């Protein structure tokens, strides 16, 4: 039975401390995303924090459902002990207040720590600048093609940008923003539900499509790839800037490009 006040953050202990931190985070995401939208996972390998993790759900209902379903469940051969966290997580505070600044950045989640507030602002400014340039190019091209049926062209363009190539086929990469992102170097345990947890926290997310890559990675291991669709190039750019180079687990760094 939970001993703390109900909230959207769960505290989990008795986890197997021999599992690498990145793998632990990935597998926790895969398990708990089936009960609701997870917006953050914090796992640490510090001497006093071994075998512990915090999962931040988007709402209380998801957290409560997950706690009831997974309390005592064997996870890497050890039963999980789950309770509501004593305090509101930094991720929840940021969701409630975009201007929230953690009092101690060293305790923030890896997503906050790696991005940092200033880096996030810089990336957003760069994304906005690039989007502005792209918009001007598109407007210029539109002015040059006024004689063409605009409605027909727009429909064809939207269909192309939001389409997904067949599984196992590597799409053509482009060097300008589009609503479609292409992710490579994904470990075999990554599924649509696992990858969607990373991308659905960004506005405009629509869908994720994971498939086997026809080519192995640099060391010859089989890998997966994925296409992620957003509502617009602007929104896709924000997610790309944040997650390109994201470490899914040890020695597995995801690459995110436009297609």
Coordinates of C-alpha atoms in Angstrom, one line a residue:
X1 CA 0.0 0.0 0.0
X2 CA 1.3 3.5 -0.9
X3 CA 2.6 5.5 2.1
X4 CA 3.0 8.9 0.3
X5 CA 0.5 11.3 -1.1
X6 CA -0.7 10.4 -4.6
X7 CA 1.0 12.2 -7.4
X8 CA 2.2 11.6 -10.9
X9 CA 5.8 10.6 -10.0
X10 CA 6.6 7.0 -8.8
X11 CA 9.5 6.0 -6.7
X12 CA 10.8 2.4 -7.4
X13 CA 13.5 0.6 -5.4
X14 CA 14.9 -2.9 -5.1
X15 CA 16.0 -2.8 -8.8
X16 CA 18.8 -4.9 -10.0
X17 CA 21.9 -2.6 -9.5
X18 CA 24.0 -4.8 -11.9
X19 CA 22.0 -3.6 -14.9
X20 CA 23.6 -0.6 -16.7
X21 CA 21.8 2.7 -16.1
X22 CA 21.0 3.3 -19.8
X23 CA 19.6 -0.2 -20.3
X24 CA 17.6 0.1 -17.0
X25 CA 16.0 3.4 -18.2
X26 CA 15.2 2.0 -21.6
X27 CA 13.5 -1.1 -20.2
X28 CA 11.6 0.9 -17.6
X29 CA 10.2 3.0 -20.3
X30 CA 9.2 0.0 -22.3
X31 CA 7.4 -1.5 -19.4
X32 CA 5.6 1.5 -17.9
X33 CA 4.6 3.3 -21.1
X34 CA 1.9 0.6 -21.5
X35 CA 0.1 2.2 -18.5
X36 CA 0.2 5.8 -19.5
X37 CA 2.4 8.6 -21.0
X38 CA 5.8 8.7 -19.3
X39 CA 7.5 12.0 -19.6
X40 CA 10.7 11.3 -17.7
X41 CA 12.8 8.5 -16.2
X42 CA 15.5 9.1 -13.7
X43 CA 17.9 6.3 -12.7
X44 CA 21.2 6.8 -11.0
X45 CA 24.2 4.5 -10.2
X46 CA 25.5 6.6 -7.3
X47 CA 26.6 4.6 -4.2
X48 CA 23.5 5.8 -2.3
X49 CA 21.1 5.5 -5.2
X50 CA 21.7 2.0 -6.6
X51 CA 18.6 0.0 -7.3
X52 CA 16.4 3.1 -7.4
X53 CA 14.5 5.0 -10.1
X54 CA 11.8 7.7 -10.5
X55 CA 9.2 7.5 -13.2
X56 CA 7.3 10.7 -14.1
X57 CA 3.9 10.2 -15.7
X58 CA 1.9 12.8 -17.5
X59 CA -1.0 12.4 -15.0
X60 CA -1.9 10.8 -11.7
X61 CA -4.2 8.1 -13.4
X62 CA -1.3 6.6 -15.3
X63 CA 1.0 6.6 -12.3
X64 CA -1.6 4.9 -10.1
X65 CA -2.5 2.3 -12.7
X66 CA 1.2 1.5 -13.2
X67 CA 1.9 1.2 -9.4
X68 CA -1.0 -1.1 -8.9
X69 CA -0.1 -3.3 -11.8
X70 CA 3.6 -3.5 -11.3
X71 CA 4.1 -3.5 -7.5
X72 CA 6.0 -6.8 -6.7
X73 CA 6.5 -7.6 -10.3
X74 CA 9.8 -9.4 -11.1
X75 CA 12.1 -7.1 -13.1
X76 CA 15.6 -8.4 -13.9
X77 CA 14.9 -11.2 -11.3
X78 CA 14.0 -8.9 -8.4
X79 CA 10.6 -7.8 -7.2
X80 CA 10.0 -4.1 -7.6
X81 CA 8.8 -2.0 -4.7
X82 CA 6.8 1.0 -5.9
X83 CA 5.4 4.0 -4.1
X84 CA 4.4 7.6 -4.9
X85 CA 7.4 9.9 -4.8
X86 CA 7.6 12.2 -1.7
X87 CA 7.9 15.4 -3.8
X88 CA 7.0 16.6 -7.2
X89 CA 9.6 15.8 -9.9
X90 CA 11.5 18.5 -11.8
X91 CA 9.9 17.2 -15.1
X92 CA 6.4 17.7 -13.6
X93 CA 7.4 21.2 -12.4
X94 CA 8.7 22.1 -15.8
X95 CA 5.5 20.8 -17.4
X96 CA 3.4 22.9 -15.0
X97 CA 5.6 25.9 -15.2
X98 CA 7.9 26.3 -18.4
X99 CA 10.0 28.9 -16.5
X100 CA 10.8 26.5 -13.6
X101 CA 14.6 26.2 -12.9
X102 CA 15.7 23.2 -10.8
X103 CA 17.5 24.3 -7.6
X104 CA 20.3 21.8 -8.3
X105 CA 20.9 20.8 -11.9
X106 CA 23.0 17.8 -10.8
X107 CA 19.8 16.1 -9.5
X108 CA 17.8 16.8 -12.7
X109 CA 17.0 14.1 -15.2
X110 CA 19.4 13.3 -18.0
X111 CA 17.1 15.1 -20.5
X112 CA 17.2 18.3 -18.5
X113 CA 20.9 17.9 -17.6
X114 CA 22.1 17.1 -21.2
X115 CA 20.0 19.9 -22.8
X116 CA 20.3 22.5 -20.0
X117 CA 18.1 25.5 -20.0
X118 CA 20.4 27.8 -22.0
X119 CA 21.2 25.1 -24.6
X120 CA 17.5 24.5 -25.0
X121 CA 17.0 28.2 -25.6
X122 CA 19.9 28.3 -28.1
X123 CA 18.6 25.3 -30.0
X124 CA 15.1 26.8 -30.1
X125 CA 16.5 30.1 -31.5
X126 CA 18.5 28.2 -34.1
X127 CA 15.5 26.1 -35.0
X128 CA 13.4 29.2 -35.3
X129 CA 16.0 30.9 -37.6
X130 CA 16.2 27.9 -39.8
X131 CA 12.4 27.6 -40.0
X132 CA 12.3 31.3 -40.9
X133 CA 14.8 30.8 -43.8
X134 CA 12.9 27.7 -45.0
X135 CA 9.6 29.6 -44.9
X136 CA 11.1 32.4 -47.0
X137 CA 12.5 29.9 -49.6
X138 CA 9.1 28.2 -49.8
X139 CA 7.4 31.5 -50.3
X140 CA 9.8 32.5 -53.0
X141 CA 9.2 29.1 -54.8
X142 CA 5.5 29.6 -54.4
X143 CA 5.6 33.1 -56.0
X144 CA 7.5 31.6 -59.0
X145 CA 4.9 28.9 -59.6
X146 CA 1.7 30.9 -59.3
X147 CA 0.4 29.4 -62.6
X148 CA 0.4 25.9 -61.1
X149 CA -2.7 24.7 -59.3
X150 CA -1.9 25.5 -55.7
X151 CA -4.4 23.2 -54.1
X152 CA -3.2 20.2 -56.1
X153 CA 0.4 20.9 -55.3
X154 CA -0.2 21.3 -51.6
X155 CA -2.0 18.1 -51.4
X156 CA 0.7 16.2 -53.2
X157 CA 3.4 17.8 -51.0
X158 CA 1.7 17.1 -47.8
X159 CA 1.2 13.5 -48.9
X160 CA 4.9 13.1 -49.7
X161 CA 6.1 14.7 -46.5
X162 CA 3.9 12.7 -44.2
X163 CA 4.2 9.3 -46.0
X164 CA 6.3 6.5 -44.7
X165 CA 8.5 4.3 -46.9
X166 CA 8.1 0.6 -46.7
X167 CA 9.6 -1.2 -43.7
X168 CA 13.3 -2.2 -44.3
X169 CA 13.8 0.5 -47.0
X170 CA 16.1 3.4 -46.1
X171 CA 14.5 6.7 -47.2
X172 CA 16.4 9.4 -48.9
X173 CA 18.0 11.9 -46.5
X174 CA 17.6 15.7 -47.0
X175 CA 19.4 18.6 -45.4
X176 CA 16.4 20.9 -44.8
X177 CA 13.7 20.6 -42.1
X178 CA 10.7 18.4 -42.9
X179 CA 7.9 16.8 -40.7
X180 CA 9.6 13.4 -41.1
X181 CA 12.6 12.3 -39.0
X182 CA 14.7 9.2 -39.6
X183 CA 16.3 7.5 -36.6
X184 CA 19.2 5.0 -36.9
X185 CA 21.5 2.9 -34.7
X186 CA 18.6 1.6 -32.6
X187 CA 19.2 -1.6 -30.5
X188 CA 17.0 -4.6 -31.2
X189 CA 14.9 -4.1 -28.1
X190 CA 13.5 -0.8 -29.3
X191 CA 9.9 -0.9 -30.4
X192 CA 7.3 1.6 -31.5
X193 CA 6.1 2.0 -27.9
X194 CA 9.6 2.5 -26.5
X195 CA 10.7 5.1 -29.1
X196 CA 7.4 6.9 -29.0
X197 CA 8.0 7.7 -25.3
X198 CA 11.0 9.8 -26.3
X199 CA 9.3 11.7 -29.1
X200 CA 5.7 12.1 -27.8
X201 CA 6.9 14.6 -25.2
X202 CA 7.5 17.1 -28.1
X203 CA 4.5 19.0 -29.5
X204 CA 3.2 17.9 -32.8
X205 CA 4.2 14.2 -32.5
X206 CA 2.0 11.9 -34.7
X207 CA 3.5 8.5 -35.1
X208 CA 6.6 6.2 -34.9
X209 CA 7.4 3.4 -37.3
X210 CA 10.3 1.1 -36.2
X211 CA 11.7 -1.6 -38.5
X212 CA 14.8 -3.7 -39.0
X213 CA 17.7 -1.9 -40.8
X214 CA 18.9 -3.7 -44.0
X215 CA 22.5 -3.0 -43.0
X216 CA 24.3 -3.7 -39.7
X217 CA 26.0 -1.0 -37.6
X218 CA 29.8 -0.2 -37.7
X219 CA 30.7 -3.3 -35.6
X220 CA 28.5 -5.6 -37.7
X221 CA 25.6 -6.0 -35.2
X222 CA 22.0 -6.0 -36.5
X223 CA 20.2 -2.8 -35.7
X224 CA 16.8 -1.2 -36.1
X225 CA 15.8 2.1 -37.7
X226 CA 12.6 4.2 -37.5
X227 CA 10.7 7.0 -39.1
X228 CA 8.9 9.5 -36.8
X229 CA 6.2 11.8 -38.1
X230 CA 5.4 15.3 -36.8
X231 CA 2.7 17.7 -37.8
X232 CA 5.1 20.2 -39.2
X233 CA 8.8 20.8 -40.0
X234 CA 9.0 23.4 -37.3
X235 CA 7.8 20.9 -34.6
X236 CA 10.0 18.1 -35.9
X237 CA 13.1 20.4 -35.7
X238 CA 12.6 20.9 -32.0
X239 CA 12.5 17.1 -31.4
X240 CA 15.5 16.5 -33.7
X241 CA 17.7 19.1 -32.0
X242 CA 16.9 17.6 -28.6
X243 CA 17.3 13.9 -29.4
X244 CA 19.9 13.7 -32.1
X245 CA 22.8 12.0 -30.3
X246 CA 20.6 10.6 -27.5
X247 CA 22.1 7.6 -25.7
X248 CA 19.6 4.8 -25.7
X249 CA 21.9 2.6 -23.7
X250 CA 25.6 2.1 -23.3
X251 CA 27.5 2.5 -26.7
X252 CA 24.2 3.0 -28.6
X253 CA 23.8 6.6 -29.7
X254 CA 20.8 7.4 -31.8
X255 CA 21.2 9.5 -34.9
X256 CA 18.2 11.6 -36.1
X257 CA 18.0 13.1 -39.6
X258 CA 15.4 14.7 -41.9
X259 CA 13.9 12.6 -44.7

